Short mmCIF file of C-alpha atoms in Angstrom, two decimals:
data_model
loop_
_atom_site.label_atom_id
_atom_site.label_comp_id
_atom_site.label_asym_id
_atom_site.label_seq_id
_atom_site.Cartn_x
_atom_site.Cartn_y
_atom_site.Cartn_z
CA MET A 10 12.05 -31.98 -0.95
CA LYS A 11 13.50 -28.44 -1.09
CA THR A 12 15.22 -26.74 1.79
CA ASP A 13 16.16 -23.32 2.65
CA SER A 14 18.95 -21.24 0.73
CA GLU A 15 20.68 -20.23 3.56
CA ASP A 16 22.63 -21.86 6.30
CA PHE A 17 20.78 -19.83 8.97
CA LYS A 18 17.24 -19.45 9.80
CA ILE A 19 15.20 -17.69 7.38
CA ASN A 20 11.64 -17.23 6.97
CA PRO A 21 9.33 -17.03 3.98
CA PRO A 22 7.10 -13.74 3.74
CA GLU A 23 3.43 -13.67 4.52
CA THR A 24 3.00 -12.07 1.08
CA TYR A 25 4.84 -12.05 -2.20
CA PHE A 26 5.29 -9.06 -4.02
CA SER A 27 6.20 -11.35 -7.16
CA ASP A 28 2.45 -12.40 -7.16
CA LEU A 29 1.79 -8.99 -8.59
CA LEU A 30 3.63 -9.87 -11.63
CA TRP A 31 1.40 -12.36 -12.52
CA GLY A 32 -1.48 -10.41 -12.01
CA LYS A 33 -2.92 -7.15 -13.48
CA SER A 34 -1.51 -4.45 -11.27
CA ILE A 35 -1.82 -0.91 -12.97
CA GLN A 36 1.02 0.48 -11.05
CA ILE A 37 3.22 -2.28 -12.15
CA LYS A 38 2.07 -1.45 -15.82
CA THR A 39 2.32 2.02 -15.63
CA PHE A 40 5.86 1.77 -14.49
CA LYS A 41 7.13 -0.84 -16.88
CA ASN A 42 5.66 1.28 -19.86
CA ARG A 43 7.73 4.57 -18.28
CA LEU A 44 10.68 2.39 -17.93
CA SER A 45 10.77 1.39 -21.54
CA LYS A 46 10.28 4.79 -22.94
CA ALA A 47 12.89 6.32 -20.98
CA LYS A 48 15.84 7.81 -22.15
CA ILE A 49 18.73 6.43 -19.95
CA LYS A 50 21.96 7.80 -19.93
CA ASN A 51 24.97 5.40 -20.69
CA LYS A 52 22.40 2.66 -21.16
CA LYS A 53 22.48 1.36 -17.57
CA PHE A 54 20.62 2.04 -14.41
CA LEU A 55 19.79 0.49 -10.70
CA CYS A 56 16.21 -0.24 -10.02
CA ALA A 57 15.13 -0.71 -6.33
CA VAL A 58 11.76 -1.84 -4.48
CA ILE A 59 11.24 -0.32 -1.17
CA GLN A 60 8.87 -0.98 1.21
CA VAL A 61 8.13 -0.24 5.22
CA SER A 62 8.29 -3.61 6.42
CA THR A 63 5.12 -5.53 6.85
CA ARG A 64 6.65 -6.50 10.37
CA THR A 65 6.23 -2.90 11.15
CA LYS A 66 2.68 -2.05 12.25
CA THR A 67 1.63 0.71 10.12
CA SER A 68 -1.24 2.95 10.71
CA LYS A 69 -3.03 5.26 8.34
CA SER A 70 -0.68 8.20 9.80
CA MET A 71 2.34 6.04 8.92
CA GLN A 72 1.07 5.13 5.49
CA GLU A 73 0.49 8.92 4.61
CA ARG A 74 3.95 9.81 6.27
CA SER A 75 5.49 7.20 4.18
CA LYS A 76 4.45 8.45 0.98
CA GLU A 77 5.40 12.21 1.79
CA VAL A 78 8.98 10.82 3.01
CA PHE A 79 9.57 8.53 -0.19
CA GLU A 80 8.47 11.42 -2.45
CA GLU A 81 10.63 14.07 -0.65
CA THR A 82 13.68 11.60 -0.56
CA PHE A 83 13.45 10.48 -4.48
CA ASN A 84 12.80 14.10 -5.80
CA SER A 85 15.77 15.37 -3.89
CA ILE A 86 17.85 12.60 -5.56
CA LEU A 87 16.67 12.58 -8.87
CA GLU A 88 16.08 16.40 -9.26
CA ASN A 89 18.81 18.18 -11.09
CA LYS A 90 18.78 21.85 -11.69
CA LYS A 91 19.97 21.55 -15.28
CA ASN A 92 17.77 18.51 -16.33
CA VAL A 93 14.79 18.33 -14.01
CA ASN A 94 13.63 14.76 -13.35
CA LYS A 95 16.06 13.56 -15.97
CA ARG A 96 18.19 11.12 -13.66
CA GLY A 97 15.50 8.81 -12.96
CA ILE A 98 11.62 7.69 -12.24
CA TRP A 99 9.67 6.79 -9.49
CA GLU A 100 6.32 5.07 -8.96
CA ASN A 101 4.13 4.37 -5.64
CA LEU A 102 3.09 0.70 -5.49
CA ASN A 103 0.77 1.22 -2.58
CA ASN A 104 0.54 3.09 0.60
CA THR A 105 4.04 1.97 1.72
CA SER A 106 5.78 0.44 -1.48
CA PHE A 107 7.70 2.36 -4.08
CA VAL A 108 9.79 1.53 -6.97
CA PHE A 109 12.50 3.80 -7.93
CA SER A 110 14.78 3.68 -10.87
CA PHE A 111 17.60 6.10 -11.68
CA TRP A 112 20.80 6.03 -14.14
CA ASP A 113 22.92 9.30 -13.33
CA TYR A 114 25.72 7.89 -11.39
CA LYS A 115 29.55 7.06 -12.18
CA ASN A 116 29.60 3.34 -11.09
CA ASP A 117 28.15 0.69 -9.61
CA LYS A 118 29.85 1.29 -6.24
CA LYS A 119 28.34 4.78 -6.24
CA ALA A 120 25.10 3.64 -7.18
CA SER A 121 24.97 1.16 -4.15
CA GLN A 122 25.99 3.83 -1.56
CA LEU A 123 23.15 6.03 -2.91
CA ILE A 124 20.79 3.08 -2.25
CA ILE A 125 22.22 2.58 1.43
CA SER A 126 22.11 6.30 1.89
CA LEU A 127 18.58 6.41 0.60
CA LYS A 128 17.26 3.31 2.78
CA GLU A 129 18.83 4.96 5.93
CA LYS A 130 17.35 8.51 5.59
CA ILE A 131 13.93 6.84 5.11
CA SER A 132 14.29 4.45 7.85
CA THR A 133 15.51 7.28 10.21
CA THR A 134 12.68 9.68 9.29
CA LEU A 135 10.11 7.26 9.53
CA LYS A 136 11.41 5.55 12.62
CA ALA A 137 10.68 2.02 10.87
CA ASP A 138 12.05 -0.82 9.28
CA ILE A 139 13.00 -0.79 5.42
CA LEU A 140 12.92 -3.61 3.00
CA ILE A 141 14.72 -3.02 -0.23
CA GLY A 142 14.97 -5.12 -3.37
CA VAL A 143 17.99 -4.14 -5.95
CA ALA A 144 18.55 -5.31 -9.64
CA LYS A 145 20.85 -3.58 -12.30
CA PHE A 146 20.73 -3.38 -15.89
CA PRO A 147 22.49 -4.66 -17.76
CA TYR A 148 22.63 -7.84 -16.37
CA GLN A 149 22.29 -11.19 -18.09
CA ASN A 150 19.89 -11.19 -20.95
CA PHE A 151 17.51 -9.12 -18.75
CA SER A 152 15.37 -6.50 -20.62
CA LYS A 153 14.89 -3.10 -18.92
CA GLU A 154 11.38 -4.07 -18.01
CA GLU A 155 12.55 -7.44 -16.59
CA THR A 156 14.79 -5.31 -14.49
CA PHE A 157 12.05 -4.19 -12.54
CA ASP A 158 10.53 -7.51 -12.29
CA ASN A 159 14.20 -8.73 -11.05
CA ALA A 160 13.89 -5.89 -8.20
CA ILE A 161 10.56 -7.41 -7.26
CA LYS A 162 12.12 -10.88 -6.66
CA ALA A 163 14.88 -9.30 -4.70
CA ILE A 164 12.54 -7.82 -2.07
CA ASP A 165 10.83 -11.16 -1.70
CA HIS A 166 14.44 -12.55 -1.14
CA ALA A 167 14.87 -9.68 1.38
CA ALA A 168 11.63 -10.46 3.08
CA PHE A 169 12.75 -13.91 4.17
CA PHE A 170 15.45 -12.02 6.45
CA GLY A 171 12.97 -9.85 8.11
CA PRO A 172 12.96 -6.26 8.65
CA ASP A 173 15.70 -3.71 7.65
CA THR A 174 17.26 -5.78 4.91
CA LEU A 175 18.62 -4.97 1.69
CA ILE A 176 19.32 -7.84 -1.00
CA HIS A 177 20.94 -7.25 -4.52
CA PHE A 178 19.07 -9.53 -7.17
CA ASP A 179 20.97 -12.93 -7.67
CA ALA A 180 20.49 -16.71 -8.55
CA THR A 181 18.69 -17.08 -5.12
CA SER A 182 16.27 -14.72 -6.07
CA LEU A 183 15.27 -16.45 -8.79
CA ASN A 184 15.16 -19.64 -6.90
CA ILE A 185 12.74 -18.24 -4.36
CA SER A 186 10.66 -16.84 -7.21
CA GLY A 187 10.67 -20.35 -8.79
CA ASP A 188 9.50 -21.74 -5.61
CA ARG A 189 6.62 -19.36 -5.24
CA LEU A 190 5.48 -20.14 -8.53
CA PHE A 191 6.12 -23.91 -7.76
CA GLN A 192 3.63 -23.54 -4.58
CA LEU A 193 1.15 -21.79 -7.13
CA ASN A 194 1.41 -24.97 -9.39
CA ARG A 195 2.82 -22.72 -11.98
CA TYR A 196 5.47 -25.48 -12.97
CA LYS A 197 6.34 -24.18 -16.38
CA MET A 198 6.82 -20.65 -15.13
CA ALA A 199 8.88 -22.21 -12.07
CA LEU A 200 11.07 -24.20 -14.53
CA ASP A 201 11.79 -20.76 -16.23
CA GLU A 202 12.95 -19.14 -13.05
CA TYR A 203 15.26 -22.01 -12.16
CA GLN A 204 16.88 -22.22 -15.41
CA LYS A 205 17.52 -18.55 -15.47
CA GLY A 206 19.01 -19.09 -11.84
CA LEU A 207 21.42 -21.93 -13.09
CA GLU A 208 22.65 -19.33 -16.16
CA ILE A 209 23.90 -17.06 -13.60
CA GLU A 210 25.03 -19.83 -11.19
CA PRO A 211 25.43 -23.22 -13.18
CA ASP A 212 26.49 -25.33 -9.88
CA ASN A 213 24.12 -23.69 -7.34
CA ILE A 214 22.81 -27.16 -5.93
CA ASN A 215 19.63 -25.71 -4.64
CA LEU A 216 18.70 -24.60 -8.24
CA ILE A 217 19.33 -27.87 -9.63
CA ASN A 218 17.71 -29.72 -7.06
CA SER A 219 14.40 -27.49 -7.31
CA LEU A 220 14.89 -28.05 -11.02
CA GLY A 221 14.53 -31.73 -10.31
CA VAL A 222 11.73 -31.57 -8.09
CA CYS A 223 9.62 -29.52 -10.63
CA PHE A 224 10.42 -32.15 -13.41
CA GLY A 225 9.39 -34.90 -11.16
CA VAL A 226 6.33 -33.14 -10.11
CA MET A 227 5.40 -32.67 -14.14
CA GLY A 228 5.83 -36.50 -14.73
CA LYS A 229 8.96 -35.76 -16.43
CA LEU A 230 10.99 -38.43 -14.44
CA ASP A 231 14.34 -38.91 -16.55
CA LYS A 232 14.99 -35.08 -16.80
CA ALA A 233 14.42 -35.18 -13.02
CA LYS A 234 17.00 -38.03 -12.59
CA LEU A 235 19.67 -35.83 -14.91
CA GLU A 236 19.24 -33.02 -12.46
CA PHE A 237 19.50 -34.92 -9.26
CA ASP A 238 22.69 -36.70 -10.68
CA LYS A 239 24.24 -33.41 -11.57
CA ALA A 240 23.91 -32.14 -7.88
CA MET A 241 24.97 -35.52 -6.58
CA LYS A 242 28.16 -34.62 -8.66
CA ILE A 243 28.49 -31.42 -7.09
CA ASN A 244 27.86 -32.57 -3.47
CA PRO A 245 27.17 -36.57 -2.89
CA ASN A 246 26.00 -36.09 0.90
CA GLU A 247 23.58 -33.65 -0.03
CA VAL A 248 20.57 -35.27 2.18
CA MET A 249 17.93 -33.43 -0.11
CA VAL A 250 19.08 -34.94 -3.11
CA ILE A 251 19.61 -38.04 -2.08
CA TYR A 252 15.79 -38.06 -0.55
CA ASN A 253 14.58 -36.89 -3.93
CA ILE A 254 16.58 -39.93 -5.66
CA GLY A 255 14.88 -42.25 -3.31
CA LEU A 256 11.54 -40.34 -3.82
CA LEU A 257 11.57 -40.81 -7.52
CA TYR A 258 12.40 -44.87 -7.21
CA GLN A 259 9.61 -45.17 -4.75
CA ILE A 260 7.51 -43.49 -7.68
CA GLU A 261 8.82 -45.92 -10.10
CA GLU A 262 7.86 -48.78 -7.58
CA ASP A 263 11.83 -49.92 -7.31
CA ILE A 264 11.16 -50.20 -3.46
CA ASP A 265 14.58 -51.61 -3.10
CA LYS A 266 16.61 -48.80 -4.68
CA ALA A 267 14.55 -46.25 -2.72
CA VAL A 268 15.15 -47.78 0.62
CA ILE A 269 18.68 -47.82 -0.13
CA TYR A 270 18.85 -44.08 -0.88
CA LEU A 271 16.73 -43.17 2.13
CA ARG A 272 18.93 -45.28 4.41
CA LYS A 273 22.11 -43.08 3.10
CA ALA A 274 20.03 -40.20 3.63
CA HIS A 275 19.28 -41.31 6.88
CA GLY A 276 22.83 -41.93 7.74
CA ILE A 277 23.85 -38.23 6.71
CA ASP A 278 21.17 -36.62 8.87
CA SER A 279 18.76 -38.68 11.07
CA ALA A 280 16.82 -35.33 11.69
CA VAL A 281 15.07 -35.06 8.68
CA PHE A 282 11.19 -35.52 8.85
CA GLU A 283 10.50 -36.59 5.26
CA VAL A 284 13.31 -38.63 5.04
CA GLU A 285 12.24 -40.93 8.55
CA LEU A 286 8.61 -40.71 7.49
CA LEU A 287 9.27 -42.08 3.91
CA LEU A 288 11.75 -44.92 4.85
CA GLY A 289 9.43 -46.01 7.74
CA SER A 290 6.63 -46.00 5.51
CA LEU A 291 8.64 -48.12 2.30
CA LEU A 292 10.02 -50.49 5.38
CA VAL A 293 6.28 -51.27 6.52
CA LYS A 294 5.59 -52.07 2.54
CA LYS A 295 8.18 -54.36 2.54
CA ASN A 296 6.59 -55.95 5.84
CA HIS A 297 9.92 -54.80 7.86
CA THR A 298 7.55 -53.32 10.79
CA LYS A 299 10.26 -53.66 13.28
CA GLN A 300 13.00 -51.83 11.08
CA ALA A 301 10.27 -49.48 10.56
CA LEU A 302 9.10 -48.08 13.96
CA PRO A 303 12.42 -46.32 14.96
CA HIS A 304 12.10 -43.92 11.95
CA LEU A 305 8.32 -43.78 12.29
CA GLU A 306 9.22 -42.77 16.06
CA LYS A 307 11.89 -40.18 14.90
CA ALA A 308 9.70 -38.85 12.45
CA GLY A 309 6.76 -37.93 15.19
CA GLU A 310 9.44 -36.57 17.57
CA ILE A 311 10.79 -34.27 14.45
CA ASN A 312 7.26 -33.18 13.54
CA PRO A 313 4.37 -33.83 16.11
CA GLU A 314 2.09 -32.04 14.05
CA SER A 315 1.76 -34.73 11.56
CA GLY A 316 -0.54 -37.23 12.04
CA LEU A 317 0.78 -39.59 9.51
CA SER A 318 3.68 -41.23 11.59
CA PHE A 319 1.27 -41.84 14.50
CA ARG A 320 -1.42 -43.55 12.33
CA MET A 321 1.24 -45.90 10.52
CA LYS A 322 2.68 -46.79 14.06
CA GLY A 323 -0.99 -47.56 15.08
CA GLU A 324 -1.17 -49.69 12.01
CA ILE A 325 1.80 -51.61 13.13
CA HIS A 326 0.94 -52.31 16.64
CA LEU A 327 -2.63 -53.27 15.31
CA GLU A 328 -1.00 -55.82 13.03
CA ASN A 329 1.44 -56.96 15.73
CA LYS A 330 -1.99 -57.79 18.01
CA LEU A 331 -0.89 -55.05 20.60
CA PRO A 332 -4.25 -53.23 20.64
CA GLU A 333 -3.76 -50.67 23.50
CA LYS A 334 -0.66 -49.52 22.05
CA ALA A 335 -2.26 -49.32 18.42
CA GLY A 336 -5.00 -47.44 20.38
CA LEU A 337 -2.76 -44.78 21.88
CA GLU A 338 -1.17 -43.91 18.36
CA PHE A 339 -4.51 -43.78 16.88
CA ASN A 340 -5.76 -41.47 19.39
CA LYS A 341 -2.80 -38.77 18.74
CA ALA A 342 -3.60 -39.04 14.80
CA ILE A 343 -7.09 -38.40 15.43
CA LYS A 344 -6.52 -35.40 17.63
CA ILE A 345 -4.29 -34.06 14.87
CA ASN A 346 -6.62 -34.81 12.31
CA PRO A 347 -10.18 -35.38 13.46
CA ARG A 348 -11.41 -36.60 9.77
CA ASP A 349 -8.37 -39.28 9.33
CA ALA A 350 -10.63 -41.87 8.37
CA ILE A 351 -8.08 -44.92 8.79
CA SER A 352 -7.09 -43.68 12.21
CA LEU A 353 -10.85 -43.48 13.00
CA SER A 354 -11.50 -47.23 11.96
CA GLY A 355 -8.10 -48.33 13.53
CA TYR A 356 -9.21 -46.74 16.79
CA ALA A 357 -12.14 -48.22 16.95
CA ARG A 358 -10.85 -51.69 16.22
CA SER A 359 -7.92 -51.10 18.93
CA LEU A 360 -11.32 -50.65 21.50
CA GLU A 361 -12.76 -53.80 20.21
CA LEU A 362 -9.99 -56.07 20.45
CA GLN A 363 -9.93 -54.98 24.22
CA ASP A 364 -13.57 -55.09 24.52
CA LYS A 365 -13.39 -51.71 25.70
CA ASN A 366 -15.71 -49.09 25.25
CA LEU A 367 -17.81 -50.40 22.55
CA ASN A 368 -20.30 -47.79 22.12
CA ILE A 369 -17.65 -45.36 21.63
CA ALA A 370 -15.75 -47.83 19.21
CA ARG A 371 -19.26 -47.95 17.16
CA SER A 372 -19.25 -44.27 17.19
CA PHE A 373 -15.52 -44.01 15.61
CA ALA A 374 -16.11 -46.71 13.19
CA GLN A 375 -19.30 -45.00 12.15
CA ASN A 376 -17.72 -41.78 11.44
CA SER A 377 -14.83 -43.42 9.17
CA ILE A 378 -17.43 -44.82 7.17
CA ASP A 379 -18.96 -41.46 6.85
CA ILE A 380 -15.87 -39.96 5.55
CA ASP A 381 -14.90 -43.35 3.23
CA THR A 382 -18.03 -44.75 2.17
CA ASP A 383 -17.00 -47.36 0.06
CA ASN A 384 -14.17 -49.10 2.34
CA ASN A 385 -15.14 -52.56 2.89
CA LEU A 386 -12.57 -53.06 5.82
CA PHE A 387 -13.88 -49.84 7.90
CA LYS A 388 -17.51 -51.74 7.08
CA LYS A 389 -16.47 -55.17 8.54
CA ARG A 390 -14.92 -53.66 11.48
CA LEU A 391 -18.29 -51.56 12.22
CA LYS A 392 -20.37 -55.02 11.72
CA ILE A 393 -18.19 -56.69 14.31
CA ILE A 394 -18.61 -53.79 17.13
CA GLN A 395 -21.95 -53.97 16.47
CA LYS A 396 -22.47 -57.81 16.60
CA LYS A 397 -20.40 -57.69 19.94
CA ILE A 398 -22.81 -54.91 21.64
CA GLU A 399 -25.85 -57.22 20.52
CA THR A 400 -24.74 -60.51 21.61
CA ASN A 401 -22.77 -59.59 24.55
CA PRO A 402 -24.38 -56.26 26.08
CA VAL A 403 -22.86 -57.36 29.76
CA VAL A 404 -19.50 -56.68 28.39
CA GLU A 405 -20.60 -53.15 27.45
CA GLU A 406 -22.35 -52.66 30.64
CA LYS A 407 -19.14 -53.42 32.67
CA THR A 408 -17.04 -51.15 30.27
CA LYS A 409 -19.08 -48.20 31.05
CA THR A 410 -19.17 -48.72 35.04
CA ALA A 411 -15.63 -50.06 35.14
#
């Protein structure tokens, strides 16, 4: 489990600039080539990736105007009467996005002021919000070309906070980059990002947790535990870490230890969906259904769009011979996921136990088998319903006219 890197509300962008790094963008390759060959004064520079915010509607005329304004602004900053275009370089990435590197500045403070001035000028001229990601060289062990990569990761970081944001590359930028690679199932590359981030901030609990999660997904459970242990030493009450330790024990089939950690996580924060759902699920496995129900109820309240908690409650009610309650829960689960075979079969069973709407029950039972053709329990339930309809048609007729 991962959580947001900041305490206040942030939202991931719809698209990630960093995806361009893993593709074959000609513009990125061109700029990297120019940057590698550039004769940089004082061996230091800033790199900024700039975009007219995707949250701002950009018409074709706005796109054309964006390119004009960026070009005018960049050239006015880079131009020098004695050394024309020797202060930096720039390249357009698309109609509304540009990369800009410059190195003729006295100190980092002056350079940052120039970037802010640039942002304000472009924003005012275009009357639009501007996103900027900034990275500097030298920084850590990053090469000149990697500094451009870092600026791209910084603009992804900025996009989390919405329009009109400027972010300087940091450890959180690498966490976000790693998480994106994790989403793309590029786990080895994600590991590299998390580890680079920890070189910048060794005690960053989000990075340590992310590294542990990545090791876990890769099946390296011992390494995952080591990372979670490090995180626990930094903050023993970090819910996401406690949950992940519980999850590891569940993977290792040590249910008792898993429940201990999940109960601890619940005690710290009872409003985390993943904690409540997994704790409820494990308590069901231990046949503690009465204890499980409150956690599953809570999970459904936290995330009413997840059908799993409703399905599990339906199964508990079936086991406890409460078919009417079971039917209500299965019905909720089916509305969320009409192809939930377990809920379809469970709902059919709940109707059959009530001798209610048997033709409808038969239809749901058949649908469950169409999805999971080899499930013997589903087949058994369908046969029971069919037998009831065949041997007692009066019951079915009554339910139709009731």
